Short mmCIF file of C-alpha atoms in Angstrom, two decimals:
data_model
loop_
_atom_site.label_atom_id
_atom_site.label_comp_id
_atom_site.label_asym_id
_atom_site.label_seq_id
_atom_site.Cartn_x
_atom_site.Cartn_y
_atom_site.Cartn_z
CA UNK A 1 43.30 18.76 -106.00
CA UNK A 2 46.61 20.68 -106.83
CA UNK A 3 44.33 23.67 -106.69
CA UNK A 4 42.98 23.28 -103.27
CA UNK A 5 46.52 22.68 -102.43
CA UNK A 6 48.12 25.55 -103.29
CA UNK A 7 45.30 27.77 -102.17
CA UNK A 8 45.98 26.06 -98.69
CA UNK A 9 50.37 26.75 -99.06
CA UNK A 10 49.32 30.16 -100.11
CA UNK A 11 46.90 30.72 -97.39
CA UNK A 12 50.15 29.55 -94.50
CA UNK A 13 52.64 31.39 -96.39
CA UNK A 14 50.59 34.61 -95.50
CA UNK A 15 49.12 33.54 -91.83
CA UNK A 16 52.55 32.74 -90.62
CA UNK A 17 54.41 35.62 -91.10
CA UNK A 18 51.24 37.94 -89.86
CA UNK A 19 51.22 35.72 -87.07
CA UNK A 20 54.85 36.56 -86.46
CA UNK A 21 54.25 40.25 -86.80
CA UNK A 22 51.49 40.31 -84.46
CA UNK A 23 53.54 38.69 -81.30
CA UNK A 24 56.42 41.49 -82.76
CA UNK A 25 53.81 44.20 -82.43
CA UNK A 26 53.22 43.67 -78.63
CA UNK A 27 56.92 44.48 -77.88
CA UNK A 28 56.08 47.04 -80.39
CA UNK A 29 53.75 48.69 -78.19
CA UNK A 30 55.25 47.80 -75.00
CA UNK A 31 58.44 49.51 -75.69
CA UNK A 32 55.86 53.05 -77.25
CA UNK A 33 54.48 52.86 -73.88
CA UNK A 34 57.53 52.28 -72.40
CA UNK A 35 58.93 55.68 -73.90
CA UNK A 36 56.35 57.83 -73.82
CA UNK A 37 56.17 56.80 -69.70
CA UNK A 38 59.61 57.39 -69.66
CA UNK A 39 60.63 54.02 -68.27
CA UNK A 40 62.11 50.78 -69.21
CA UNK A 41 60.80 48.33 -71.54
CA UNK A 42 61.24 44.44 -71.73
CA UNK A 43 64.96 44.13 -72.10
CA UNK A 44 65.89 41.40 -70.35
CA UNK A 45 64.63 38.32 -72.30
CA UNK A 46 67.09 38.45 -75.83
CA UNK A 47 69.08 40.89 -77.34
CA UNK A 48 67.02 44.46 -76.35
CA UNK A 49 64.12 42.30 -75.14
CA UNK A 50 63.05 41.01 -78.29
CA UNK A 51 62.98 37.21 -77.58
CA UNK A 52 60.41 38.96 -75.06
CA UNK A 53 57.33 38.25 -77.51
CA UNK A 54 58.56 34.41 -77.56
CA UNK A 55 58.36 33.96 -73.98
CA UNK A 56 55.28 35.24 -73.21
CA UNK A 57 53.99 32.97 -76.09
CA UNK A 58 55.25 29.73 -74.61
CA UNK A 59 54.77 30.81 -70.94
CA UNK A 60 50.30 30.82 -72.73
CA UNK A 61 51.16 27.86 -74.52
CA UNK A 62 52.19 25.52 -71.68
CA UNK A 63 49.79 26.68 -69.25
CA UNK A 64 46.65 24.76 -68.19
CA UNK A 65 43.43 25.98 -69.06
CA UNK A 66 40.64 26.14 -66.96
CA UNK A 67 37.08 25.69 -68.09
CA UNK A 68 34.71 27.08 -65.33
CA UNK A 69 32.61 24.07 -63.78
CA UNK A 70 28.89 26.09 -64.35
CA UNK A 71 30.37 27.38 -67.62
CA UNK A 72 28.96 26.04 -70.96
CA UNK A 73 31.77 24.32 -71.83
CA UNK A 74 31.22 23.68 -76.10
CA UNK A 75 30.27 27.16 -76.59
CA UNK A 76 32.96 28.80 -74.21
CA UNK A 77 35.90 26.77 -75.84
CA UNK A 78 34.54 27.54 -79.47
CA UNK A 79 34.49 31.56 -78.88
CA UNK A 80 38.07 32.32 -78.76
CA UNK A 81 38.94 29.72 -81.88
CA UNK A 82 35.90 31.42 -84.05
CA UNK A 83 37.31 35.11 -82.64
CA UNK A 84 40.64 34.08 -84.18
CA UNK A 85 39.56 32.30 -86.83
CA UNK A 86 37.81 35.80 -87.73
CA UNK A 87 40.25 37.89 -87.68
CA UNK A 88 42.59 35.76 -90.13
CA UNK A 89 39.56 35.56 -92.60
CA UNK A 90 40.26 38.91 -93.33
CA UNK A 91 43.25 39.15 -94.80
CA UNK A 92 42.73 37.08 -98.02
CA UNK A 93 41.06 40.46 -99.62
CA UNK A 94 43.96 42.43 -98.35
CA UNK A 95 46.50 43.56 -100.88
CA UNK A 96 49.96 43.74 -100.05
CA UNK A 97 50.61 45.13 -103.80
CA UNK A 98 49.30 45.02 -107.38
CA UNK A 99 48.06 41.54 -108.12
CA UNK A 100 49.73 40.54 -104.69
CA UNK A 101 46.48 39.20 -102.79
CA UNK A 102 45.06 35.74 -102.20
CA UNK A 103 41.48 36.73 -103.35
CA UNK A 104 40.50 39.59 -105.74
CA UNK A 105 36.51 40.01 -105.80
CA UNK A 106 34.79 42.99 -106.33
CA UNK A 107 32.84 42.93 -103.22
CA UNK A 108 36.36 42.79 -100.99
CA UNK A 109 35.26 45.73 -98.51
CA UNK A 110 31.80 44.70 -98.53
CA UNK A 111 33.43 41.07 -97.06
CA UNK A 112 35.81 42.79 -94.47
CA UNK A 113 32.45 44.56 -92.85
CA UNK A 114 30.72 41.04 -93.00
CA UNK A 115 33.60 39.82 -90.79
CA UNK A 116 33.18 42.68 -88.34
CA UNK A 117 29.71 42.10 -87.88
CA UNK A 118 30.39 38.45 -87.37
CA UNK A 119 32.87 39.64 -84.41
CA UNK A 120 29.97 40.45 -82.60
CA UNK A 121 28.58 37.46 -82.26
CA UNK A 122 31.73 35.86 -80.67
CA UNK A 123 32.13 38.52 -77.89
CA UNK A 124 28.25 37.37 -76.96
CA UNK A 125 29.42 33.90 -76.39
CA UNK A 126 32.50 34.20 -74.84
CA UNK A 127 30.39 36.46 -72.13
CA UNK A 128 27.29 34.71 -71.55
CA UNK A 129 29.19 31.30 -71.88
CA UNK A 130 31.25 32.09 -69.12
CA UNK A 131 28.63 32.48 -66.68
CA UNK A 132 29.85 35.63 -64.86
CA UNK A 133 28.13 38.65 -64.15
CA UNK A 134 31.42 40.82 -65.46
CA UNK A 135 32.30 38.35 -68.23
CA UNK A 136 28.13 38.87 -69.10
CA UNK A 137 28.34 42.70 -68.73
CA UNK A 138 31.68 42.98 -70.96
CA UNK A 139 29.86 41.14 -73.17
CA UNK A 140 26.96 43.18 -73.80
CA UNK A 141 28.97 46.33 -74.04
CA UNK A 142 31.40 45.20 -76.12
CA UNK A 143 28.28 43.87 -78.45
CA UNK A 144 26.45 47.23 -77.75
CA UNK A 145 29.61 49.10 -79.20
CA UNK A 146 31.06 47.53 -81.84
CA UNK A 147 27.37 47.55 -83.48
CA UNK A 148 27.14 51.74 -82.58
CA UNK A 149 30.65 52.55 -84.33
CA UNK A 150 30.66 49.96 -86.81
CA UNK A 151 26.83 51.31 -88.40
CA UNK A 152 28.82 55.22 -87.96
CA UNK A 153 32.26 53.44 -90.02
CA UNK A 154 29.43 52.41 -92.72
CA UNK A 155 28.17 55.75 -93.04
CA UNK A 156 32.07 56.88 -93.41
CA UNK A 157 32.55 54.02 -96.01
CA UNK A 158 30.03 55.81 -98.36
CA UNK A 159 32.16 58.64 -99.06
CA UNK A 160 35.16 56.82 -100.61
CA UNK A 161 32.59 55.07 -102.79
CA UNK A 162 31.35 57.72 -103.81
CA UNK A 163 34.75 58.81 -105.18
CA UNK A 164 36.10 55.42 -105.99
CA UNK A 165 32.43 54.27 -107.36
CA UNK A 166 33.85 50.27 -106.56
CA UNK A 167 33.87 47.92 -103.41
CA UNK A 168 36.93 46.74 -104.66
CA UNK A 169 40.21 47.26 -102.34
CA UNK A 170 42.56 47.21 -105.75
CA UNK A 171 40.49 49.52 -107.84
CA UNK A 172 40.11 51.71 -104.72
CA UNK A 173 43.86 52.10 -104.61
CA UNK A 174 44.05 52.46 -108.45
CA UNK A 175 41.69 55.57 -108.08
CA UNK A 176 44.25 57.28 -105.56
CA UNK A 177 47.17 56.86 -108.69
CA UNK A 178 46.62 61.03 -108.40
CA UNK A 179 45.67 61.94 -105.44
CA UNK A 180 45.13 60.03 -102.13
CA UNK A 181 41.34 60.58 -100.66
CA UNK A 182 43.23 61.51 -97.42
CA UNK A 183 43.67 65.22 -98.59
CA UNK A 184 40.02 65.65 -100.37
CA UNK A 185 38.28 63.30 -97.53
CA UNK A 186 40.25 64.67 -94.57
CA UNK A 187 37.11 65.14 -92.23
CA UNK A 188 35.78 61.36 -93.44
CA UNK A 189 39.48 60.55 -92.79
CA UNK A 190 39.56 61.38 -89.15
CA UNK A 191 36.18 60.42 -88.40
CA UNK A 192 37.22 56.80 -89.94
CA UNK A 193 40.42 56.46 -88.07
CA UNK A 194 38.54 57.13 -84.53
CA UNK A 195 36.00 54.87 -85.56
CA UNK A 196 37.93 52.15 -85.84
CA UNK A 197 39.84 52.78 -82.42
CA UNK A 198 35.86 52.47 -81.09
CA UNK A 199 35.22 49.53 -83.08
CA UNK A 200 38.39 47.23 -82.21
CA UNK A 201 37.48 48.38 -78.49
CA UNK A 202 40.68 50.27 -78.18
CA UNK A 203 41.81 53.03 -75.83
CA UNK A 204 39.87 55.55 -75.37
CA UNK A 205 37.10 53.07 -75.77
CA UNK A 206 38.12 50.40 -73.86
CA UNK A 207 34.98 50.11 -71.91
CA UNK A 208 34.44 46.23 -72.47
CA UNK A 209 38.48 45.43 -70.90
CA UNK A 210 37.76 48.34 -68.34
CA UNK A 211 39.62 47.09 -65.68
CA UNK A 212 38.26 48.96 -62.93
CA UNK A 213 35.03 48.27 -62.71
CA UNK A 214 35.22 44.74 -65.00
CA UNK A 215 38.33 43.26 -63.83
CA UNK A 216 38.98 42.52 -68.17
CA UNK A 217 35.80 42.48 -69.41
CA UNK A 218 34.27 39.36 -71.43
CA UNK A 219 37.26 37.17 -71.54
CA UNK A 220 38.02 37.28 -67.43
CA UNK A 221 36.78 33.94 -67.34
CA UNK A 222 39.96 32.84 -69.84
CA UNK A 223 43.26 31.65 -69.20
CA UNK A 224 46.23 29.96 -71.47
CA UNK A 225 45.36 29.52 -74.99
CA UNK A 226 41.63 30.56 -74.53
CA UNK A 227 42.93 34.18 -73.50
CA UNK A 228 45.77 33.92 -75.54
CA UNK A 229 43.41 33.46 -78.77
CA UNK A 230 41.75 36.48 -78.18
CA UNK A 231 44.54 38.65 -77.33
CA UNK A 232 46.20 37.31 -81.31
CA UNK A 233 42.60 38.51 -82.69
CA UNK A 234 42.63 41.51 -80.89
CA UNK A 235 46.36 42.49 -82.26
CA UNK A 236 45.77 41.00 -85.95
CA UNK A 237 42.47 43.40 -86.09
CA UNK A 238 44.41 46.40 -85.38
CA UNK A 239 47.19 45.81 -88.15
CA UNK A 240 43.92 44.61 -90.19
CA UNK A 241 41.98 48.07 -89.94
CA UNK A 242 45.53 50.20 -90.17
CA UNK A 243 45.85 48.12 -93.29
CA UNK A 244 42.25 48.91 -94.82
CA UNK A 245 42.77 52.48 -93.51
CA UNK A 246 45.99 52.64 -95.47
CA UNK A 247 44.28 50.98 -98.69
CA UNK A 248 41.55 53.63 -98.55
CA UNK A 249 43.14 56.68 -97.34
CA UNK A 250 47.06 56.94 -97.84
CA UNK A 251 46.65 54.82 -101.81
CA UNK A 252 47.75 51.65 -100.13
CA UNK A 253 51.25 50.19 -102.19
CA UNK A 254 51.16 53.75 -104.25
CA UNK A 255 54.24 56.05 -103.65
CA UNK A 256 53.18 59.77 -102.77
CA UNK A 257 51.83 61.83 -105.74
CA UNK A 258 54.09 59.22 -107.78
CA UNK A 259 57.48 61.29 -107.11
CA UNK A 260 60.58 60.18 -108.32
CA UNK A 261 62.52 59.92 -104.89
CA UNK A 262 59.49 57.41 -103.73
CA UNK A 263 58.72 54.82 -106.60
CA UNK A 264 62.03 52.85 -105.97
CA UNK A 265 60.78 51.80 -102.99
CA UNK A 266 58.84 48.27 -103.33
CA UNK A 267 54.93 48.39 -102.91
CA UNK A 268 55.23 46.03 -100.68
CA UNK A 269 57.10 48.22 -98.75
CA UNK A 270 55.34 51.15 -99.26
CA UNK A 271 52.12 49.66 -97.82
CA UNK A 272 53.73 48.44 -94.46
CA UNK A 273 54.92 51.77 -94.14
CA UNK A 274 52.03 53.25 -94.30
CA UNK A 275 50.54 50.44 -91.80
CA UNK A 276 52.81 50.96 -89.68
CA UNK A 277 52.00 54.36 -89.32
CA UNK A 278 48.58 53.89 -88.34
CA UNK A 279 49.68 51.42 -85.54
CA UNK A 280 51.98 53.71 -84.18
CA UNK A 281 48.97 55.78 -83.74
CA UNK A 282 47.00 53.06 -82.03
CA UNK A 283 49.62 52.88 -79.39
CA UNK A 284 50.64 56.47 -79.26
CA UNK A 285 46.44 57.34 -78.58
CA UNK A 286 46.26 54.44 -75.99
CA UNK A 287 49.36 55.72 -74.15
CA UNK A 288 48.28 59.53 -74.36
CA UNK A 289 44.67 59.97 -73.73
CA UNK A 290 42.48 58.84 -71.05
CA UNK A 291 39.34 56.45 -70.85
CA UNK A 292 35.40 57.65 -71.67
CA UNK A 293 32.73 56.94 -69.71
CA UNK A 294 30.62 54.08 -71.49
CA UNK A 295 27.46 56.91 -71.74
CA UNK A 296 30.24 59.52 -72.98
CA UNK A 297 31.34 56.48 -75.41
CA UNK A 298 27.72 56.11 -76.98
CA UNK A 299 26.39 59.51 -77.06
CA UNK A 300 29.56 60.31 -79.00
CA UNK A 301 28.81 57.19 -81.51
CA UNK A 302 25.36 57.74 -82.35
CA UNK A 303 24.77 61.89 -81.33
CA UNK A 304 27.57 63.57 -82.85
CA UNK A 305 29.19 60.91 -85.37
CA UNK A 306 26.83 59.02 -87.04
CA UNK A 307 24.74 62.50 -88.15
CA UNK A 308 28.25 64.29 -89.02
CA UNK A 309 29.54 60.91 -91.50
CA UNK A 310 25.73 61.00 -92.77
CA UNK A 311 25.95 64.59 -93.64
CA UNK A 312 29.38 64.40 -94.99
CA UNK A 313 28.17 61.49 -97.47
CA UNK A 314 25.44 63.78 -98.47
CA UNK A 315 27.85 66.74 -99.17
CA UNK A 316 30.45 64.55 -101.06
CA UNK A 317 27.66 62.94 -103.18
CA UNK A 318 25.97 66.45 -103.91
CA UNK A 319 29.20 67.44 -105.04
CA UNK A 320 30.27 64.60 -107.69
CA UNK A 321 26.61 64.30 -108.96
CA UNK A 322 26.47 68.53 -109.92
CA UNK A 323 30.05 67.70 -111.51
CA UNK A 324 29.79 64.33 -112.98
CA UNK A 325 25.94 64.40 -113.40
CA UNK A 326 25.73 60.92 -111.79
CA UNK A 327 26.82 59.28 -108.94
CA UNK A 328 26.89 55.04 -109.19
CA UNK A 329 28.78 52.04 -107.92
CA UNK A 330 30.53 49.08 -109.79
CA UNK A 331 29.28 46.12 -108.50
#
């Protein structure tokens, strides 16, 4: 009993303050975009704005929301609490430091990928239960996708096994003690990082929200806390992937090459740095370059990046088997 308990304590003591950082992130972002257009940000609501995040939390929180009357009503509730639900599910297999997760299994990245797949199937529903054309057609290229660039971020995925030989988030981060897989993996880098702009349907390929021709894609149909429970999973999936990004890439909580100046610094610490760099990016990309077209989108996905994380796999894993004579991974 004491058990379940504390797993449950342990499980709010982490969801709260992520759910804290995500309605900080927005002003985050606003006040990027807000720069880099050379213009004012929210500074109106608080000191420099930052009560702004607040606001715009209550103002979703006491509104009514509306259920459309030819909707399906069960499943078009549901979507947005199992979208949300999701996206927390993920972070028990994150690790903030060593030892300093909620869940250590072996099979910790294999589980994140489950989740993404699952994310599908909640972008379906919230379309089709809506019972509008746009909310229907959002849906289906939202589903059509997240399914192209998440089978290309799989193929990516088998390079750092290959050189970490685990599925294990810690252990990956203990085999970057020397060297982070950034510098040797720098093409599978890149490749990863755009990936994962594709697959959390974030600008340049925004087609799903594209409000031009979709008004906002699959949730249009939402208001109040419906479309404010998709915007949370939406903001906790992109500190989620800059997080696994960091973890795989950058050596998550380890300090660079171990230098003196650097290992003061708590791991903690270190790892939101490093996630906070990759957010930056997220914001910096959706403020700098403009939209694809949704046949640009999926030619690029399964013509140019699937075959080039393929061959890369092929390249790394002809390389460690000649020098290691094997290649194999921990289960």
């Amino acid at each position: 009993m004491f058990f379940y308990i504390e797993k449950i304590l342990s499980f709010l003591a982490l969801i709260l303050p992520l759910l804290l950082a995500i309605a900080f992130f927005t002003l985050y972002e606003r006040q990027i975009l807000a720069a880099l257009q050379r213009r004012q940000g929210p500074n109106i609501v608080g000191f420099f704005g930052l009560l702004q995040p607040i606001a715009d939390g209550l103002k979703l929180l006491l509104k009514e929301s509306i259920i459309p009357k030819s909707s399906n009503g069960l499943i078009f509730i549901f979507a947005p609490i199992f979208t949300f639900g999701l996206a927390l599910a993920g972070w028990i297999v994150i690790p903030f430091g060593e030892g300093a997760l909620l869940s250590d299994f072996r099979l910790s990245l294999l589980y994140i990928f489950m989740l993404s797949s699952l994310g599908v199937h909640t972008v379906i529903m919230a379309g089709w239960s809506s019972n509008s054309k746009y909310a229907f057609l959002g849906g289906l290229r939202s589903a059509a996708q997240m399914i192209s660039y998440e089978i290309s971020l799989g193929a990516v995925i088998l390079s750092v096994l290959v050189l970490s030989r685990t599925l294990n988030f810690s252990d990956i981060v203990e085999s970057q003690r020397n060297v982070w897989f950034a510098a040797p993996l720098l093409p599978v880098f890149l490749l990863f990082f755009i990936c994962a702009l594709a697959e959390t349907n974030r600008h340049p390929f925004d087609l799903p929200e594209a409000e031009a021709e979709l008004v906002s894609g699959y949730n249009v149909e939402y208001s109040a806390m419906g479309f404010a429970l998709f915007f949370l999973a939406e903001y906790s999936n992109i500190i989620l992937i800059s997080s696994v990004t960091a973890l795989l890439f950058l050596g998550g909580w380890t300090p660079f090459l171990n230098c003196v100046p650097f290992t003061w610094i708590p791991e903690s610490l270190t790892f939101a740095i490093k996630t906070m760099f990759f957010i930056t990016l997220f914001v910096i990309v959706r403020g700098t370059l403009p939209r694809y077209r949704y046949d640009q989108l999926m030619r690029l996905g399964w013509k140019v990046f699937l075959p080039l994380a393929l061959a890369l796999f092929l390249g790394y894993a002809s390389i460690m088997l000649s020098l290691n004579g094997s290649v194999e991974i921990v289960m």
